[in-house]
Amino acid sequence: MSNAKPTNETKTETLPSSAAGFPSISSVAYRIWEETYVGRGVKTLFKLNQPKGFDCPSCAWPDPNPEDVSSIAEYCENGAKAVAWEITKNRVDAAFFQKHKVAELMAESDHWLEKQGRLTEPLMLRPGSDQYEPVSWECAFSEIASHLHRLECPDESIWYTSGRTSNEAAFLYQTFVRMLGTNNLPDCSNMCHEASGVALKQTLGIGKASVTLEDIHQAEVLMVLGQNPGTNAPRMLTELQKLKRSGGKIIAVNPLPEAGLMGFRHPQKPWEWIGKATQLQDIYLPVKINGDLALLKALQKMLWEAEKERPGEIFDQTFIKCHTTGYEQLVSQLDALSLDDLIQASGLPERAIRDAAGLMMHSKRIIIAWAMGITQQRNAESTIREIVNLLLLKGAIGKPGAGTLPVRGHSNVQGDRTMGIWEKMPEAFGAKLGKAFSFQPPLKEGFGTVQSIQAMREGRARVFFGMGGNFALAAPDTELVAEALRNCELTVHVSTKLNRSHLIHGKTALILPCLGRTEEDLTANGRQFVSTEDTAGRVRMSMGDLPPVSPRLKSEVAIICGIARATFGVNHSTPWEEYADNYDLVRDKIEEVIPGFEHYNERIRQSGGFSLPNGARDRNFQTLDGKAQFTVNHVPTHAIEADRFILMTLRSHDQFNTTIYGNDDRYRNIRDSREVVMMNADDMKRKGLKAMDRTRIISYFQGKIRQLEGFSAIPYDIPPGSAAMYFPEGNVLVALDSHSPESHCPASKYIEVSIEKFTP
Ligand SMILES: Nc1nc2c(c(=O)[nH]1)N[C@H]1C(S)=C(S)[C@@H](COP(=O)(O)OP(=O)(O)OC[C@H]3O[C@@H](n4cnc5c(=O)[nH]c(N)nc54)[C@H](O)[C@@H]3O)O[C@H]1N2
Ligand SMILES: Nc1nc2c(c(=O)[nH]1)N[C@H]1C(S)=C(S)[C@@H](COP(=O)(O)OP(=O)(O)OC[C@H]3O[C@@H](n4cnc5c(=O)[nH]c(N)nc54)[C@H](O)[C@@H]3O)O[C@H]1N2
Ligand SMILES: [Mo]
C-alpha cells in the first residue's frame, strides 16, 4: 500500500535548496532517542571517526587529517543514523525465532525485519523446517565444514562479501577461500564501482581515486556526475564548501536537482543554520539518463575546437606528449563526431554545455567525481574512460587540485578489494599469497555476482556464504536471485541484523551473528582493533569500545578462523587459532603479500594511519607502456521503443542500501512511502496519470518482461522520458543479463520500462 505524500507538485521550486543544517541534527537526535539509550548514543558518537575511535560504518568518505578532526563531532547525519541503528537496544534472540516462523517473517517489510534489533546468537534452520533454532558455534562451524567436504569441487561454493568487512577479516577470508580451491569471491563492488576499477586500471594503471581531500580544496573546477553526496557522502559537502570558499566552481551533472548539490549549511556550525546557505553548484546540467558519455564528448569537442584555434592554450600539450598514448586517435574521433548529435544525445541545451566548457577552458586544476549514476549503466566503462580522456586533455591528473574521484560506497569496499576479495585474482597477488601460506592458489577465474546467481540457479553452485550484506535484495532480478538461493544446499550469513537474505534460504541455513564496528573486540590476547581503507586510499585503525550486545557474538575474524579450523582440521599448517586471538599476526601476513603495507603494525598505530601508494597521483602510470591511455569509445544511441521510459533506481535520504531507516526522503520532499515512481509532469499528463495514481511498471529486456504494480506516480523535476524509483524495491525490474560489458555491473540506472495507470 502506498500512502506517499509528496508536498503538492514536487518541482524544483518546492524542493529543499540546501542540505544539512538544523534538520540534520534533529534527525540524528530522533534516531538516537528512538533506537537506543541517549547516553550510550551520544558517548558513541564522540568516538566516531576520531583517531582512536572506530571508523564510521556508513560510507567510505575520507576522514580529515588528525589535526583537522573536530574533537566533538566528525560525522554526518547519515553516519550517525548508521551508528544508532547498530547500537540499538532491541534484540533478536532465540525467543524471537520461537515466536516467528520464516513464512510469517517473509510477510514483514524490510524496515521491520532490521528494526527488530541485533542478532545475539548463532542460528540454524534444518532441512524441511520453517524455523531458525539456536546452535552452538562449534555445531555451526562443523555443519559448514561437512557441506564443504561433500562438494564435488570447491567451485560449487560462492563466497560473497559486502563492503563493511575489515582488512584483517577480508584478508583471512580470501586466504581461506583460495586454500579451499576457488576464486568464487563476488562482492558488492560487482554491483557498485567495479566499472570504475576496470576503466581506471586500463587507462591510468590504478583502479582507485587519484585525489586527496586537500586536492578538493585546491581545485578550480569540480564536476560531479551521477552522485548524490548530500545523502550518500554528506561529509563531502564540507569539502565542497571549502572549495567554494577558495574560489572553485562546481558543475553538477544529474537528471535530478539534488538538494545536497545546491546548497549546504554545516550541521555542526549552528551559526550556519540560519541565513543563506553556501551555494554549491555553479552550473547544473540535467542530463538525461545515461546521456553523460555524449556530454563528455561534447565538452571534449568544444575544447578541441578552441585548441585548434589557439594551439597549446586549452590542452596541456607538454603533459600529453610526455605522459600519454593515443592522443591522435582521440582527436580524429572528435573531428568525426557531430556536435549536434552529441548535444541531442545528452538531452541538454547547447548553451548549458558551452557554459561548462567555458569553465574548463582555462582551468588547469580539474577534478571529476562520480558514483552510481555513471557505473550502473550498460556502457559504464566507456563513460568512465571518457572522464579520463577529458582530464588527460587538460593534464588534470597527478598534480595538486586535479584528478579522478570515484566516490566509493561501503566504508571498506575499497580495502576489501585491496585485500584480494576479487573473483579475478591478479597473478602477482596469487604468487605472493601462495608463498606466504605455502599452497597453490587456484588460477581459474571465479564467479562475480551475476555469474554466481546464474551458477546457483543452474545447480552449478550449492553453497552460498555471505560475509555481511543482503544479497537477496541487493542483487538484480529479485525473483531470479530468490530462485538461485533456494536452490542451494546451504546458505550462511554473517550478519548483525535480520534481513531478507536470511528468509530466502537454502535447504539448510545458518545465521552467524557478529560484532559491529562500535563494539569492543576482546580476545585471549587483549583488545583487538581492525583497519579500513577510505576512498582516498588512506588506511586507518578502527576500534570499538561498547560492550557487545551479547556474549555469544564473534568477530568476523574469529568466525573465519573457526570455519577454517573445522574445514581443514586442527593440525592445519595455518595457525588459525592464533590469528583469531591476535590481529597483529594477520597484519604481518598482509604485509608479506600486499605491496604498500610495509611496517603495517607500526604505521597503523600512528595517528591518522597511512596512505597507500598511488601511481596516478605521482604520474607514474602502471600501464603496459608506462603512459596514461587516451581511448576511443563508441557513443551509444539510446533507441527505446516509443512510449517507453528509462527508469533509474536510487537511494532515499533514509536508508543505507537495503537497510531502510524510515519512509521519508527529506531532500526530495517525499514522505511516508517508498512505493513511488518519480515522473516528469508532462509525461504523466500524456499517460493520463494524476499525482498519486497507482501504476503498472513493466520492464523489457531481451524479450522478457518483469513487472511491478501499485506504485504511485508523483510529478517530479526530472527530464522527459526519464523516471526514478527507489532501490532495492526496483530490483524486481532489473534483468540479470542487463549489465555493463566489461565489469558486469548491473544496469540498475538504465531500465527500459512502460508505465501505465493501474486500477486494482
Ligand atoms: N546514507 C547513505 N549513504 C550511502 C549509501 C546509502 O544507501 N545511504 N550507500 C553507499 C553505497 S554502497 C554507495 S555505492 C554510494 C552511492 O551513492 P550515489 O551514487 O550517490 O547513490 P544513488 O542514490 O544510487 O545515486 C546516484 C545519483 O545518480 C543520479 N543518476 C542516475 N542516473 C544517472 C545518469 O544516467 N547520469 C547522471 N549524471 N546521474 C544519474 C541519481 O539522480 C542520483 O542522484 O553511497 C554510499 N553511502
Ligand atoms: N537496483 C539497485 N540495486 C543495487 C544498487 C542500486 O543503486 N540499485 N546499488 C548496489 C550497490 S552500490 C551496492 S554496494 C549493493 C549493496 O549490497 P550489500 O552490501 O549486500 O547490502 P547492504 O544493504 O549494505 O547490507 C545490509 C546488511 O549488512 C549486515 N551488516 C551490517 N553491518 C555489518 C557488519 O558490520 N558486519 C557484517 N558481517 N554484517 C553487517 C546487516 O545484517 C544488514 O542487514 O547493492 C547494489 N544493488
Ligand atoms: Mo555501493
mmCIF file with all atom_site columns, N, CA, C and O in Angstrom, residues 32 69 85 221 271 282 285 301 318 366 371 494 519 539 578 603 660 681 726 740 760:
data_model
loop_
_atom_site.group_PDB
_atom_site.id
_atom_site.type_symbol
_atom_site.label_atom_id
_atom_site.label_alt_id
_atom_site.label_comp_id
_atom_site.label_asym_id
_atom_site.label_entity_id
_atom_site.label_seq_id
_atom_site.pdbx_PDB_ins_code
_atom_site.Cartn_x
_atom_site.Cartn_y
_atom_site.Cartn_z
_atom_site.occupancy
_atom_site.B_iso_or_equiv
_atom_site.pdbx_formal_charge
_atom_site.auth_seq_id
_atom_site.auth_comp_id
_atom_site.auth_asym_id
_atom_site.auth_atom_id
_atom_site.pdbx_PDB_model_num
ATOM 1  N N  . ILE A 1 32  ? 18.585 8.542   17.634  1.00 0.00 ? 32  ILE A N  1
ATOM 2  C CA . ILE A 1 32  ? 19.231 8.052   18.856  1.00 0.00 ? 32  ILE A CA 1
ATOM 3  C C  . ILE A 1 32  ? 18.180 7.792   19.926  1.00 0.00 ? 32  ILE A C  1
ATOM 4  O O  . ILE A 1 32  ? 18.171 6.760   20.581  1.00 0.00 ? 32  ILE A O  1
ATOM 5  N N  . VAL A 1 69  ? 40.675 17.113  12.532  1.00 0.00 ? 69  VAL A N  1
ATOM 6  C CA . VAL A 1 69  ? 39.472 16.422  13.010  1.00 0.00 ? 69  VAL A CA 1
ATOM 7  C C  . VAL A 1 69  ? 38.818 17.250  14.106  1.00 0.00 ? 69  VAL A C  1
ATOM 8  O O  . VAL A 1 69  ? 39.486 17.699  15.033  1.00 0.00 ? 69  VAL A O  1
ATOM 9  N N  . TRP A 1 85  ? 21.592 2.811   14.483  1.00 0.00 ? 85  TRP A N  1
ATOM 10 C CA . TRP A 1 85  ? 20.966 1.562   14.017  1.00 0.00 ? 85  TRP A CA 1
ATOM 11 C C  . TRP A 1 85  ? 21.729 0.352   14.568  1.00 0.00 ? 85  TRP A C  1
ATOM 12 O O  . TRP A 1 85  ? 21.134 -0.644  14.950  1.00 0.00 ? 85  TRP A O  1
ATOM 13 N N  . VAL A 1 221 ? 37.916 23.715  -10.765 1.00 0.00 ? 221 VAL A N  1
ATOM 14 C CA . VAL A 1 221 ? 36.610 23.212  -11.189 1.00 0.00 ? 221 VAL A CA 1
ATOM 15 C C  . VAL A 1 221 ? 36.450 21.778  -10.691 1.00 0.00 ? 221 VAL A C  1
ATOM 16 O O  . VAL A 1 221 ? 37.380 20.970  -10.809 1.00 0.00 ? 221 VAL A O  1
ATOM 17 N N  . TRP A 1 271 ? 25.787 28.621  13.647  1.00 0.00 ? 271 TRP A N  1
ATOM 18 C CA . TRP A 1 271 ? 25.651 29.944  13.033  1.00 0.00 ? 271 TRP A CA 1
ATOM 19 C C  . TRP A 1 271 ? 25.309 29.837  11.543  1.00 0.00 ? 271 TRP A C  1
ATOM 20 O O  . TRP A 1 271 ? 24.906 30.797  10.923  1.00 0.00 ? 271 TRP A O  1
ATOM 21 N N  . ASP A 1 282 ? 27.565 25.653  -9.455  1.00 0.00 ? 282 ASP A N  1
ATOM 22 C CA . ASP A 1 282 ? 27.539 26.873  -10.259 1.00 0.00 ? 282 ASP A CA 1
ATOM 23 C C  . ASP A 1 282 ? 26.813 26.613  -11.562 1.00 0.00 ? 282 ASP A C  1
ATOM 24 O O  . ASP A 1 282 ? 26.139 27.487  -12.084 1.00 0.00 ? 282 ASP A O  1
ATOM 25 N N  . LEU A 1 285 ? 23.610 20.654  -14.890 1.00 0.00 ? 285 LEU A N  1
ATOM 26 C CA . LEU A 1 285 ? 23.303 20.052  -16.182 1.00 0.00 ? 285 LEU A CA 1
ATOM 27 C C  . LEU A 1 285 ? 22.351 18.863  -15.985 1.00 0.00 ? 285 LEU A C  1
ATOM 28 O O  . LEU A 1 285 ? 22.789 17.755  -15.626 1.00 0.00 ? 285 LEU A O  1
ATOM 29 N N  . LYS A 1 301 ? 34.847 18.032  -27.485 1.00 0.00 ? 301 LYS A N  1
ATOM 30 C CA . LYS A 1 301 ? 34.834 18.588  -28.839 1.00 0.00 ? 301 LYS A CA 1
ATOM 31 C C  . LYS A 1 301 ? 34.900 20.121  -28.801 1.00 0.00 ? 301 LYS A C  1
ATOM 32 O O  . LYS A 1 301 ? 35.617 20.749  -29.574 1.00 0.00 ? 301 LYS A O  1
ATOM 33 N N  . THR A 1 318 ? 52.297 19.624  -23.197 1.00 0.00 ? 318 THR A N  1
ATOM 34 C CA . THR A 1 318 ? 53.516 19.046  -22.610 1.00 0.00 ? 318 THR A CA 1
ATOM 35 C C  . THR A 1 318 ? 53.173 17.740  -21.892 1.00 0.00 ? 318 THR A C  1
ATOM 36 O O  . THR A 1 318 ? 53.829 16.712  -22.071 1.00 0.00 ? 318 THR A O  1
ATOM 37 N N  . ILE A 1 366 ? 41.392 20.489  -12.394 1.00 0.00 ? 366 ILE A N  1
ATOM 38 C CA . ILE A 1 366 ? 40.022 19.979  -12.535 1.00 0.00 ? 366 ILE A CA 1
ATOM 39 C C  . ILE A 1 366 ? 39.926 18.607  -11.875 1.00 0.00 ? 366 ILE A C  1
ATOM 40 O O  . ILE A 1 366 ? 40.800 17.755  -12.068 1.00 0.00 ? 366 ILE A O  1
ATOM 41 N N  . ALA A 1 371 ? 29.695 8.584   -9.229  1.00 0.00 ? 371 ALA A N  1
ATOM 42 C CA . ALA A 1 371 ? 29.270 7.404   -8.467  1.00 0.00 ? 371 ALA A CA 1
ATOM 43 C C  . ALA A 1 371 ? 28.267 6.607   -9.301  1.00 0.00 ? 371 ALA A C  1
ATOM 44 O O  . ALA A 1 371 ? 28.427 6.481   -10.519 1.00 0.00 ? 371 ALA A O  1
ATOM 45 N N  . VAL A 1 494 ? 26.805 -14.094 7.687   1.00 0.00 ? 494 VAL A N  1
ATOM 46 C CA . VAL A 1 494 ? 27.416 -13.439 8.846   1.00 0.00 ? 494 VAL A CA 1
ATOM 47 C C  . VAL A 1 494 ? 26.790 -12.055 8.892   1.00 0.00 ? 494 VAL A C  1
ATOM 48 O O  . VAL A 1 494 ? 26.974 -11.260 7.963   1.00 0.00 ? 494 VAL A O  1
ATOM 49 N N  . GLU A 1 519 ? 31.657 -2.125  18.645  1.00 0.00 ? 519 GLU A N  1
ATOM 50 C CA . GLU A 1 519 ? 31.806 -2.980  19.819  1.00 0.00 ? 519 GLU A CA 1
ATOM 51 C C  . GLU A 1 519 ? 33.244 -3.404  20.103  1.00 0.00 ? 519 GLU A C  1
ATOM 52 O O  . GLU A 1 519 ? 34.038 -3.622  19.187  1.00 0.00 ? 519 GLU A O  1
ATOM 53 N N  . VAL A 1 539 ? 44.702 4.239   5.009   1.00 0.00 ? 539 VAL A N  1
ATOM 54 C CA . VAL A 1 539 ? 44.372 3.096   5.864   1.00 0.00 ? 539 VAL A CA 1
ATOM 55 C C  . VAL A 1 539 ? 44.436 3.544   7.318   1.00 0.00 ? 539 VAL A C  1
ATOM 56 O O  . VAL A 1 539 ? 45.434 4.147   7.733   1.00 0.00 ? 539 VAL A O  1
ATOM 57 N N  . GLU A 1 578 ? 45.647 -18.796 16.390  1.00 0.00 ? 578 GLU A N  1
ATOM 58 C CA . GLU A 1 578 ? 46.474 -17.646 16.795  1.00 0.00 ? 578 GLU A CA 1
ATOM 59 C C  . GLU A 1 578 ? 46.009 -16.361 16.107  1.00 0.00 ? 578 GLU A C  1
ATOM 60 O O  . GLU A 1 578 ? 45.987 -15.296 16.698  1.00 0.00 ? 578 GLU A O  1
ATOM 61 N N  . ARG A 1 603 ? 52.798 1.428   11.402  1.00 0.00 ? 603 ARG A N  1
ATOM 62 C CA . ARG A 1 603 ? 52.180 2.623   10.812  1.00 0.00 ? 603 ARG A CA 1
ATOM 63 C C  . ARG A 1 603 ? 50.686 2.745   11.105  1.00 0.00 ? 603 ARG A C  1
ATOM 64 O O  . ARG A 1 603 ? 50.155 3.848   11.184  1.00 0.00 ? 603 ARG A O  1
ATOM 65 N N  . ILE A 1 660 ? 16.568 0.014   5.628   1.00 0.00 ? 660 ILE A N  1
ATOM 66 C CA . ILE A 1 660 ? 15.640 1.137   5.478   1.00 0.00 ? 660 ILE A CA 1
ATOM 67 C C  . ILE A 1 660 ? 15.374 1.730   6.857   1.00 0.00 ? 660 ILE A C  1
ATOM 68 O O  . ILE A 1 660 ? 14.753 1.094   7.711   1.00 0.00 ? 660 ILE A O  1
ATOM 69 N N  . ALA A 1 681 ? 6.181  15.821  -15.183 1.00 0.00 ? 681 ALA A N  1
ATOM 70 C CA . ALA A 1 681 ? 4.746  16.161  -15.142 1.00 0.00 ? 681 ALA A CA 1
ATOM 71 C C  . ALA A 1 681 ? 4.106  16.059  -16.527 1.00 0.00 ? 681 ALA A C  1
ATOM 72 O O  . ALA A 1 681 ? 2.951  15.608  -16.647 1.00 0.00 ? 681 ALA A O  1
ATOM 73 N N  . TYR A 1 726 ? 12.927 3.872   -6.004  1.00 0.00 ? 726 TYR A N  1
ATOM 74 C CA . TYR A 1 726 ? 13.946 3.530   -5.017  1.00 0.00 ? 726 TYR A CA 1
ATOM 75 C C  . TYR A 1 726 ? 14.499 2.125   -5.207  1.00 0.00 ? 726 TYR A C  1
ATOM 76 O O  . TYR A 1 726 ? 13.816 1.219   -5.659  1.00 0.00 ? 726 TYR A O  1
ATOM 77 N N  . SER A 1 740 ? 26.880 -3.834  -17.625 1.00 0.00 ? 740 SER A N  1
ATOM 78 C CA . SER A 1 740 ? 27.951 -3.245  -18.433 1.00 0.00 ? 740 SER A CA 1
ATOM 79 C C  . SER A 1 740 ? 28.786 -4.390  -19.023 1.00 0.00 ? 740 SER A C  1
ATOM 80 O O  . SER A 1 740 ? 28.880 -5.467  -18.425 1.00 0.00 ? 740 SER A O  1
ATOM 81 N N  . PRO A 1 760 ? -6.510 -1.512  -9.396  1.00 0.00 ? 760 PRO A N  1
ATOM 82 C CA . PRO A 1 760 ? -6.504 -2.850  -8.791  1.00 0.00 ? 760 PRO A CA 1
ATOM 83 C C  . PRO A 1 760 ? -7.877 -3.524  -8.907  1.00 0.00 ? 760 PRO A C  1
ATOM 84 O O  . PRO A 1 760 ? -8.882 -2.856  -8.948  1.00 0.00 ? 760 PRO A O  1
#
